[in-house]
């Protein structure tokens, strides 16, 4: 008889995934996909408004007389479309990273900011206001994030 | 320097001065005598030829405007153009209103303004002008042998008028560069890049041979459509950069969507 009790090798019990965890994952996936789709729609809109010649002069100005307030409204629409695209992509990437268990790192944020600013090449006003908008959004996201400490 | 040399220099310079003055004044006389005014109309959106005084200023905002006098009658002439029509508006104040009066535009087949050169005529014929139920009619005539007016079989162009107190506005539209609809036996085919003499006439009565009492001629150049401005090099560079940026974003976006679906597959496998 052996002195030492032989440890019986038992197959590890499969971890039971709680219903809450499954529900959280489902919700997170739905958010990732829906946010990415909405981000994609804003990206396509941004392409038409900020890259093509169809709306180079403006969006509303194509159909009405050229006035300052219409120009301001046109720039606001262009900037809003870019910023909403950034915001939805940020939400999507944030949730994606949460599922993978890693945080969004600085490189990814800078890449997204760079790609967002790249959409504003053709108009200085759109560039300036998008830059301000991005700063506000990033500051907001920084403030609301969960602190590890 | 000798006195004789100074005299010669003075004589030559005086002679040169006199000749140059004479030449310049002669040149100015030749050019100013021919036409009351010369127009190079701007392109603009087509005005409604409705004789509406209320919308007139807004519709004719792009027009080239000049004040002229046909004999002693002050007239504001508004001219504008698009690729299919030439638009002329005349605004004048009459001191007294005759029952029957007309305002017309005679069109020359070239920039020459001899009587025989005018072969086309457009009239606004007013009736009962001094009464309340005043009316007008647009008429298209052609002129043969300089003074025989004959009504066109095919009416070309449009005309309308409005009268408020003693102020009259007449609007005309005349087809440009349209050889398909213009009957060249009756109307002048206005070609782009050419100049044409237009005689503006005012008359009292209804007999166009004899009742013209005031007239003057203007020269109108039928312009080609303005060319769109060439884009500058930096605009092209920015456009190319924007396209490159969006293609890059598209590639990243596609890659991200692919990663989402891969992760979804992975998570499903883990759950099983």
GROMACS .gro file of C-alpha atoms in nm:
model
  421
    1UNK     CA    1   0.000   0.000   0.000
    2UNK     CA    2   0.148   0.317  -0.085
    3UNK     CA    3   0.214   0.576   0.177
    4UNK     CA    4   0.087   0.850  -0.018
    5UNK     CA    5  -0.264   0.866  -0.122
    6UNK     CA    6  -0.278   0.875  -0.490
    7UNK     CA    7  -0.450   1.183  -0.604
    8UNK     CA    8  -0.724   1.083  -0.831
    9UNK     CA    9  -0.710   1.276  -1.153
   10UNK     CA   10  -1.047   1.420  -1.206
   11UNK     CA   11  -1.144   1.611  -1.511
   12UNK     CA   12  -1.194   1.978  -1.415
   13UNK     CA   13  -1.554   2.066  -1.379
   14UNK     CA   14  -1.670   2.291  -1.660
   15UNK     CA   15  -1.720   2.640  -1.529
   16UNK     CA   16  -2.079   2.728  -1.528
   17UNK     CA   17  -2.131   3.056  -1.700
   18UNK     CA   18  -2.385   3.250  -1.509
   19UNK     CA   19  -2.695   3.369  -1.686
   20UNK     CA   20  -2.603   3.728  -1.601
   21UNK     CA   21  -2.264   3.691  -1.773
   22UNK     CA   22  -2.428   3.547  -2.087
   23UNK     CA   23  -2.678   3.829  -2.089
   24UNK     CA   24  -2.396   4.088  -2.043
   25UNK     CA   25  -2.197   3.939  -2.332
   26UNK     CA   26  -2.504   3.936  -2.555
   27UNK     CA   27  -2.575   4.297  -2.470
   28UNK     CA   28  -2.211   4.395  -2.524
   29UNK     CA   29  -2.206   4.222  -2.864
   30UNK     CA   30  -2.527   4.385  -2.970
   31UNK     CA   31  -2.382   4.724  -2.870
   32UNK     CA   32  -2.057   4.651  -3.059
   33UNK     CA   33  -2.240   4.559  -3.379
   34UNK     CA   34  -2.513   4.824  -3.370
   35UNK     CA   35  -2.265   5.101  -3.280
   36UNK     CA   36  -2.029   4.985  -3.559
   37UNK     CA   37  -2.316   4.987  -3.812
   38UNK     CA   38  -2.430   5.336  -3.705
   39UNK     CA   39  -2.064   5.451  -3.710
   40UNK     CA   40  -2.037   5.309  -4.063
   41UNK     CA   41  -2.350   5.499  -4.175
   42UNK     CA   42  -2.204   5.825  -4.043
   43UNK     CA   43  -1.875   5.739  -4.217
   44UNK     CA   44  -2.055   5.701  -4.552
   45UNK     CA   45  -2.243   6.029  -4.493
   46UNK     CA   46  -1.914   6.195  -4.401
   47UNK     CA   47  -1.760   6.065  -4.725
   48UNK     CA   48  -2.035   6.230  -4.930
   49UNK     CA   49  -2.033   6.554  -4.731
   50UNK     CA   50  -1.657   6.596  -4.680
   51UNK     CA   51  -1.481   6.420  -4.967
   52UNK     CA   52  -1.692   6.441  -5.283
   53UNK     CA   53  -1.750   6.754  -5.492
   54UNK     CA   54  -2.130   6.719  -5.466
   55UNK     CA   55  -2.141   6.889  -5.128
   56UNK     CA   56  -1.805   7.071  -5.139
   57UNK     CA   57  -1.972   7.414  -5.139
   58UNK     CA   58  -2.227   7.302  -4.883
   59UNK     CA   59  -2.523   7.075  -4.828
   60UNK     CA   60  -2.815   7.315  -4.790
   61UNK     CA   61  -2.646   7.586  -4.998
   62UNK     CA   62  -2.691   7.359  -5.303
   63UNK     CA   63  -3.063   7.430  -5.281
   64UNK     CA   64  -3.090   7.783  -5.137
   65UNK     CA   65  -2.925   8.122  -5.185
   66UNK     CA   66  -2.577   8.158  -5.038
   67UNK     CA   67  -2.613   8.321  -4.698
   68UNK     CA   68  -2.381   8.315  -4.394
   69UNK     CA   69  -2.629   8.133  -4.169
   70UNK     CA   70  -2.674   7.853  -4.425
   71UNK     CA   71  -2.296   7.818  -4.445
   72UNK     CA   72  -2.273   7.794  -4.065
   73UNK     CA   73  -2.548   7.530  -4.068
   74UNK     CA   74  -2.368   7.336  -4.344
   75UNK     CA   75  -2.041   7.334  -4.147
   76UNK     CA   76  -2.230   7.228  -3.832
   77UNK     CA   77  -2.387   6.934  -4.019
   78UNK     CA   78  -2.049   6.824  -4.157
   79UNK     CA   79  -1.882   6.848  -3.814
   80UNK     CA   80  -2.172   6.671  -3.638
   81UNK     CA   81  -2.164   6.379  -3.884
   82UNK     CA   82  -1.788   6.331  -3.828
   83UNK     CA   83  -1.816   6.358  -3.448
   84UNK     CA   84  -2.114   6.121  -3.428
   85UNK     CA   85  -1.919   5.872  -3.641
   86UNK     CA   86  -1.625   5.901  -3.399
   87UNK     CA   87  -1.849   5.865  -3.093
   88UNK     CA   88  -2.026   5.550  -3.219
   89UNK     CA   89  -1.699   5.390  -3.332
   90UNK     CA   90  -1.549   5.472  -2.990
   91UNK     CA   91  -1.848   5.306  -2.815
   92UNK     CA   92  -1.818   5.003  -3.044
   93UNK     CA   93  -1.441   4.965  -2.997
   94UNK     CA   94  -1.474   5.020  -2.619
   95UNK     CA   95  -1.730   4.741  -2.588
   96UNK     CA   96  -1.528   4.517  -2.820
   97UNK     CA   97  -1.226   4.562  -2.597
   98UNK     CA   98  -1.438   4.494  -2.289
   99UNK     CA   99  -1.543   4.157  -2.435
  100UNK     CA  100  -1.180   4.068  -2.507
  101UNK     CA  101  -1.092   4.182  -2.154
  102UNK     CA  102  -0.842   4.448  -2.251
  103UNK     CA  103  -0.871   4.825  -2.217
  104UNK     CA  104  -0.868   5.059  -2.515
  105UNK     CA  105  -0.510   5.177  -2.532
  106UNK     CA  106  -0.374   5.519  -2.626
  107UNK     CA  107  -0.252   5.398  -2.967
  108UNK     CA  108  -0.603   5.294  -3.069
  109UNK     CA  109  -0.754   5.619  -2.947
  110UNK     CA  110  -0.491   5.821  -3.138
  111UNK     CA  111  -0.553   5.613  -3.453
  112UNK     CA  112  -0.926   5.678  -3.431
  113UNK     CA  113  -0.866   6.051  -3.368
  114UNK     CA  114  -0.625   6.063  -3.665
  115UNK     CA  115  -0.872   5.889  -3.897
  116UNK     CA  116  -1.148   6.123  -3.779
  117UNK     CA  117  -0.938   6.434  -3.846
  118UNK     CA  118  -0.835   6.293  -4.185
  119UNK     CA  119  -1.201   6.330  -4.293
  120UNK     CA  120  -1.176   6.709  -4.252
  121UNK     CA  121  -0.889   6.769  -4.499
  122UNK     CA  122  -1.089   6.976  -4.744
  123UNK     CA  123  -1.230   7.242  -4.516
  124UNK     CA  124  -1.040   7.442  -4.254
  125UNK     CA  125  -1.355   7.536  -4.057
  126UNK     CA  126  -1.466   7.173  -4.042
  127UNK     CA  127  -1.114   7.076  -3.926
  128UNK     CA  128  -1.105   7.337  -3.647
  129UNK     CA  129  -1.454   7.262  -3.513
  130UNK     CA  130  -1.399   6.885  -3.535
  131UNK     CA  131  -1.074   6.924  -3.340
  132UNK     CA  132  -1.259   7.118  -3.068
  133UNK     CA  133  -1.541   6.860  -3.068
  134UNK     CA  134  -1.296   6.571  -3.039
  135UNK     CA  135  -1.121   6.739  -2.746
  136UNK     CA  136  -1.457   6.779  -2.570
  137UNK     CA  137  -1.561   6.415  -2.635
  138UNK     CA  138  -1.223   6.275  -2.523
  139UNK     CA  139  -1.231   6.488  -2.210
  140UNK     CA  140  -1.584   6.363  -2.137
  141UNK     CA  141  -1.483   5.997  -2.191
  142UNK     CA  142  -1.178   6.046  -1.969
  143UNK     CA  143  -1.397   6.190  -1.694
  144UNK     CA  144  -1.662   5.916  -1.702
  145UNK     CA  145  -1.427   5.617  -1.728
  146UNK     CA  146  -1.401   5.381  -1.430
  147UNK     CA  147  -1.091   5.455  -1.228
  148UNK     CA  148  -0.880   5.141  -1.148
  149UNK     CA  149  -0.780   5.292  -0.812
  150UNK     CA  150   2.153  12.463  -7.833
  151UNK     CA  151   2.078  12.679  -8.130
  152UNK     CA  152   1.753  12.880  -8.147
  153UNK     CA  153   1.650  12.718  -8.477
  154UNK     CA  154   1.681  12.368  -8.326
  155UNK     CA  155   1.463  12.466  -8.030
  156UNK     CA  156   1.202  12.607  -8.269
  157UNK     CA  157   1.200  12.284  -8.473
  158UNK     CA  158   1.158  12.073  -8.157
  159UNK     CA  159   0.874  12.298  -8.037
  160UNK     CA  160   0.701  12.283  -8.376
  161UNK     CA  161   0.727  11.905  -8.399
  162UNK     CA  162   0.602  11.849  -8.044
  163UNK     CA  163   0.311  12.092  -8.094
  164UNK     CA  164   0.218  11.921  -8.420
  165UNK     CA  165   0.236  11.579  -8.255
  166UNK     CA  166   0.015  11.703  -7.971
  167UNK     CA  167  -0.244  11.845  -8.210
  168UNK     CA  168  -0.249  11.528  -8.423
  169UNK     CA  169  -0.286  11.305  -8.118
  170UNK     CA  170  -0.570  11.519  -7.978
  171UNK     CA  171  -0.746  11.519  -8.314
  172UNK     CA  172  -0.703  11.144  -8.356
  173UNK     CA  173  -0.825  11.064  -8.004
  174UNK     CA  174  -1.132  11.287  -8.026
  175UNK     CA  175  -1.217  11.148  -8.371
  176UNK     CA  176  -1.185  10.794  -8.237
  177UNK     CA  177  -1.409  10.876  -7.942
  178UNK     CA  178  -1.665  11.042  -8.169
  179UNK     CA  179  -1.681  10.742  -8.401
  180UNK     CA  180  -1.731  10.502  -8.114
  181UNK     CA  181  -1.969  10.705  -7.907
  182UNK     CA  182  -2.193  10.810  -8.191
  183UNK     CA  183  -2.289  10.459  -8.304
  184UNK     CA  184  -2.467  10.323  -8.001
  185UNK     CA  185  -2.633  10.473  -7.697
  186UNK     CA  186  -2.497  10.187  -7.485
  187UNK     CA  187  -2.314   9.857  -7.523
  188UNK     CA  188  -2.417   9.557  -7.315
  189UNK     CA  189  -2.228   9.243  -7.224
  190UNK     CA  190  -2.500   9.060  -7.032
  191UNK     CA  191  -2.428   8.842  -6.731
  192UNK     CA  192  -2.559   8.489  -6.708
  193UNK     CA  193  -2.831   8.438  -6.449
  194UNK     CA  194  -3.142   8.237  -6.362
  195UNK     CA  195  -3.427   8.293  -6.607
  196UNK     CA  196  -3.674   8.562  -6.490
  197UNK     CA  197  -4.046   8.499  -6.522
  198UNK     CA  198  -4.176   8.695  -6.820
  199UNK     CA  199  -4.495   8.790  -6.640
  200UNK     CA  200  -4.476   9.168  -6.616
  201UNK     CA  201  -4.505   9.148  -6.238
  202UNK     CA  202  -4.365   9.466  -6.086
  203UNK     CA  203  -4.346   9.318  -5.733
  204UNK     CA  204  -4.101   9.040  -5.822
  205UNK     CA  205  -3.916   9.243  -6.087
  206UNK     CA  206  -3.616   9.363  -5.883
  207UNK     CA  207  -3.550   9.018  -5.739
  208UNK     CA  208  -3.580   8.830  -6.070
  209UNK     CA  209  -3.360   9.077  -6.258
  210UNK     CA  210  -3.099   9.103  -5.985
  211UNK     CA  211  -2.826   8.951  -6.205
  212UNK     CA  212  -2.903   9.174  -6.503
  213UNK     CA  213  -2.669   9.437  -6.646
  214UNK     CA  214  -2.851   9.764  -6.594
  215UNK     CA  215  -2.795  10.094  -6.777
  216UNK     CA  216  -2.987  10.420  -6.788
  217UNK     CA  217  -3.025  10.547  -7.141
  218UNK     CA  218  -3.233  10.808  -7.316
  219UNK     CA  219  -3.427  10.723  -7.626
  220UNK     CA  220  -3.437  11.071  -7.769
  221UNK     CA  221  -3.545  11.258  -7.455
  222UNK     CA  222  -3.726  10.970  -7.284
  223UNK     CA  223  -3.527  10.821  -6.993
  224UNK     CA  224  -3.535  10.440  -6.997
  225UNK     CA  225  -3.374  10.187  -6.765
  226UNK     CA  226  -3.255   9.892  -6.970
  227UNK     CA  227  -3.191   9.557  -6.799
  228UNK     CA  228  -3.021   9.282  -6.998
  229UNK     CA  229  -2.937   8.931  -6.890
  230UNK     CA  230  -2.887   8.597  -7.055
  231UNK     CA  231  -2.877   8.224  -7.010
  232UNK     CA  232  -2.781   7.952  -7.256
  233UNK     CA  233  -3.126   7.949  -7.420
  234UNK     CA  234  -3.259   8.306  -7.404
  235UNK     CA  235  -3.167   8.672  -7.399
  236UNK     CA  236  -3.380   8.872  -7.155
  237UNK     CA  237  -3.442   9.243  -7.193
  238UNK     CA  238  -3.648   9.458  -6.958
  239UNK     CA  239  -3.736   9.822  -7.015
  240UNK     CA  240  -3.855  10.049  -6.738
  241UNK     CA  241  -3.981  10.393  -6.829
  242UNK     CA  242  -4.207  10.668  -6.707
  243UNK     CA  243  -4.445  10.835  -6.945
  244UNK     CA  244  -4.551  11.195  -6.896
  245UNK     CA  245  -4.891  11.132  -7.047
  246UNK     CA  246  -5.071  10.816  -7.152
  247UNK     CA  247  -5.208  10.774  -7.500
  248UNK     CA  248  -5.485  10.519  -7.545
  249UNK     CA  249  -5.285  10.309  -7.790
  250UNK     CA  250  -4.910  10.296  -7.754
  251UNK     CA  251  -4.637  10.045  -7.812
  252UNK     CA  252  -4.289   9.965  -7.696
  253UNK     CA  253  -4.077   9.757  -7.926
  254UNK     CA  254  -3.738   9.607  -7.987
  255UNK     CA  255  -3.601   9.580  -8.339
  256UNK     CA  256  -3.320   9.331  -8.388
  257UNK     CA  257  -3.050   9.374  -8.648
  258UNK     CA  258  -2.902   9.069  -8.822
  259UNK     CA  259  -2.555   9.201  -8.723
  260UNK     CA  260  -2.395   9.487  -8.532
  261UNK     CA  261  -2.484   9.725  -8.816
  262UNK     CA  262  -2.756   9.973  -8.739
  263UNK     CA  263  -2.877  10.093  -9.077
  264UNK     CA  264  -3.256  10.076  -9.122
  265UNK     CA  265  -3.228   9.782  -9.364
  266UNK     CA  266  -3.029   9.579  -9.110
  267UNK     CA  267  -3.320   9.554  -8.866
  268UNK     CA  268  -3.525   9.254  -8.977
  269UNK     CA  269  -3.697   9.134  -8.661
  270UNK     CA  270  -3.932   9.324  -8.431
  271UNK     CA  271  -4.096   9.239  -8.099
  272UNK     CA  272  -4.372   9.465  -7.969
  273UNK     CA  273  -4.580   9.513  -7.661
  274UNK     CA  274  -4.890   9.682  -7.791
  275UNK     CA  275  -5.095   9.860  -7.527
  276UNK     CA  276  -5.460   9.939  -7.568
  277UNK     CA  277  -5.681  10.168  -7.360
  278UNK     CA  278  -5.368  10.271  -7.173
  279UNK     CA  279  -5.529  10.573  -7.011
  280UNK     CA  280  -5.834  10.377  -6.896
  281UNK     CA  281  -5.885  10.134  -6.612
  282UNK     CA  282  -5.935   9.822  -6.825
  283UNK     CA  283  -5.605   9.873  -7.003
  284UNK     CA  284  -5.461   9.573  -7.182
  285UNK     CA  285  -5.155   9.470  -7.376
  286UNK     CA  286  -5.052   9.213  -7.635
  287UNK     CA  287  -4.712   9.068  -7.728
  288UNK     CA  288  -4.654   9.071  -8.103
  289UNK     CA  289  -4.374   8.924  -8.312
  290UNK     CA  290  -4.313   9.089  -8.650
  291UNK     CA  291  -4.048   9.078  -8.918
  292UNK     CA  292  -3.940   9.380  -9.119
  293UNK     CA  293  -3.898   9.372  -9.494
  294UNK     CA  294  -3.712   9.637  -9.694
  295UNK     CA  295  -3.648   9.840  -9.381
  296UNK     CA  296  -4.003   9.964  -9.322
  297UNK     CA  297  -4.260   9.696  -9.407
  298UNK     CA  298  -4.383   9.528  -9.091
  299UNK     CA  299  -4.536   9.182  -9.127
  300UNK     CA  300  -4.663   8.963  -8.844
  301UNK     CA  301  -4.472   8.635  -8.800
  302UNK     CA  302  -4.651   8.310  -8.870
  303UNK     CA  303  -4.457   8.145  -8.586
  304UNK     CA  304  -4.442   8.367  -8.280
  305UNK     CA  305  -4.097   8.351  -8.116
  306UNK     CA  306  -4.006   8.463  -7.769
  307UNK     CA  307  -4.223   8.609  -7.496
  308UNK     CA  308  -4.324   8.953  -7.380
  309UNK     CA  309  -4.517   9.092  -7.086
  310UNK     CA  310  -4.580   9.431  -6.929
  311UNK     CA  311  -4.705   9.602  -6.618
  312UNK     CA  312  -4.827   9.955  -6.567
  313UNK     CA  313  -4.843  10.127  -6.232
  314UNK     CA  314  -4.942  10.494  -6.236
  315UNK     CA  315  -4.730  10.620  -6.524
  316UNK     CA  316  -4.443  10.371  -6.481
  317UNK     CA  317  -4.424  10.094  -6.740
  318UNK     CA  318  -4.219   9.776  -6.724
  319UNK     CA  319  -4.182   9.559  -7.032
  320UNK     CA  320  -4.009   9.222  -7.021
  321UNK     CA  321  -3.893   9.036  -7.332
  322UNK     CA  322  -3.735   8.697  -7.380
  323UNK     CA  323  -3.568   8.623  -7.713
  324UNK     CA  324  -3.433   8.275  -7.804
  325UNK     CA  325  -3.055   8.247  -7.841
  326UNK     CA  326  -2.854   8.003  -8.050
  327UNK     CA  327  -3.155   7.790  -8.135
  328UNK     CA  328  -3.154   7.709  -8.506
  329UNK     CA  329  -3.418   7.437  -8.455
  330UNK     CA  330  -3.702   7.663  -8.346
  331UNK     CA  331  -3.603   7.997  -8.496
  332UNK     CA  332  -3.750   8.056  -8.842
  333UNK     CA  333  -3.472   8.258  -9.005
  334UNK     CA  334  -3.712   8.411  -9.261
  335UNK     CA  335  -3.897   8.582  -8.978
  336UNK     CA  336  -3.654   8.604  -8.687
  337UNK     CA  337  -3.287   8.676  -8.629
  338UNK     CA  338  -3.087   8.375  -8.511
  339UNK     CA  339  -2.880   8.519  -8.227
  340UNK     CA  340  -2.546   8.340  -8.219
  341UNK     CA  341  -2.320   8.327  -7.916
  342UNK     CA  342  -1.998   8.526  -7.946
  343UNK     CA  343  -2.163   8.777  -8.186
  344UNK     CA  344  -2.281   9.133  -8.137
  345UNK     CA  345  -2.620   9.259  -8.250
  346UNK     CA  346  -2.775   9.603  -8.273
  347UNK     CA  347  -3.109   9.638  -8.092
  348UNK     CA  348  -3.329   9.938  -8.154
  349UNK     CA  349  -3.562  10.033  -7.871
  350UNK     CA  350  -3.869  10.215  -7.995
  351UNK     CA  351  -4.166  10.390  -7.839
  352UNK     CA  352  -4.467  10.488  -8.043
  353UNK     CA  353  -4.821  10.606  -8.004
  354UNK     CA  354  -5.087  10.435  -8.211
  355UNK     CA  355  -5.073  10.099  -8.378
  356UNK     CA  356  -4.912  10.163  -8.713
  357UNK     CA  357  -4.553  10.056  -8.679
  358UNK     CA  358  -4.440  10.216  -9.006
  359UNK     CA  359  -4.540  10.569  -8.909
  360UNK     CA  360  -4.618  10.586  -8.538
  361UNK     CA  361  -4.268  10.550  -8.394
  362UNK     CA  362  -4.189  10.874  -8.215
  363UNK     CA  363  -3.881  10.785  -8.012
  364UNK     CA  364  -3.604  10.535  -8.083
  365UNK     CA  365  -3.244  10.462  -8.000
  366UNK     CA  366  -3.001  10.180  -8.063
  367UNK     CA  367  -2.796   9.972  -7.823
  368UNK     CA  368  -2.540   9.703  -7.895
  369UNK     CA  369  -2.578   9.370  -7.717
  370UNK     CA  370  -2.310   9.103  -7.722
  371UNK     CA  371  -2.446   8.748  -7.696
  372UNK     CA  372  -2.209   8.582  -7.450
  373UNK     CA  373  -2.093   8.224  -7.425
  374UNK     CA  374  -2.177   8.047  -7.097
  375UNK     CA  375  -1.913   8.126  -6.834
  376UNK     CA  376  -1.655   7.851  -6.794
  377UNK     CA  377  -1.639   7.696  -6.449
  378UNK     CA  378  -1.320   7.809  -6.274
  379UNK     CA  379  -1.029   7.566  -6.298
  380UNK     CA  380  -0.955   7.404  -5.962
  381UNK     CA  381  -0.628   7.513  -5.804
  382UNK     CA  382  -0.348   7.263  -5.742
  383UNK     CA  383  -0.391   7.265  -5.362
  384UNK     CA  384  -0.762   7.186  -5.406
  385UNK     CA  385  -0.672   6.882  -5.618
  386UNK     CA  386  -0.409   6.772  -5.361
  387UNK     CA  387  -0.661   6.804  -5.075
  388UNK     CA  388  -0.921   6.614  -5.277
  389UNK     CA  389  -0.675   6.328  -5.343
  390UNK     CA  390  -0.570   6.325  -4.975
  391UNK     CA  391  -0.934   6.314  -4.866
  392UNK     CA  392  -1.003   6.019  -5.098
  393UNK     CA  393  -0.691   5.837  -4.967
  394UNK     CA  394  -0.803   5.908  -4.609
  395UNK     CA  395  -1.151   5.770  -4.668
  396UNK     CA  396  -1.017   5.460  -4.848
  397UNK     CA  397  -0.786   5.398  -4.548
  398UNK     CA  398  -1.076   5.446  -4.306
  399UNK     CA  399  -1.287   5.208  -4.516
  400UNK     CA  400  -1.014   4.941  -4.502
  401UNK     CA  401  -0.981   4.980  -4.122
  402UNK     CA  402  -1.359   4.968  -4.087
  403UNK     CA  403  -1.384   4.650  -4.294
  404UNK     CA  404  -1.103   4.492  -4.088
  405UNK     CA  405  -1.280   4.590  -3.765
  406UNK     CA  406  -1.611   4.435  -3.877
  407UNK     CA  407  -1.418   4.117  -3.970
  408UNK     CA  408  -1.261   4.114  -3.619
  409UNK     CA  409  -1.604   4.154  -3.455
  410UNK     CA  410  -1.741   3.850  -3.638
  411UNK     CA  411  -1.429   3.647  -3.559
  412UNK     CA  412  -1.463   3.735  -3.190
  413UNK     CA  413  -1.831   3.644  -3.200
  414UNK     CA  414  -1.740   3.301  -3.341
  415UNK     CA  415  -1.471   3.256  -3.076
  416UNK     CA  416  -1.708   3.346  -2.790
  417UNK     CA  417  -1.970   3.105  -2.925
  418UNK     CA  418  -1.712   2.822  -2.934
  419UNK     CA  419  -1.604   2.897  -2.576
  420UNK     CA  420  -1.965   2.892  -2.454
  421UNK     CA  421  -2.018   2.547  -2.609
   0.00000   0.00000   0.00000
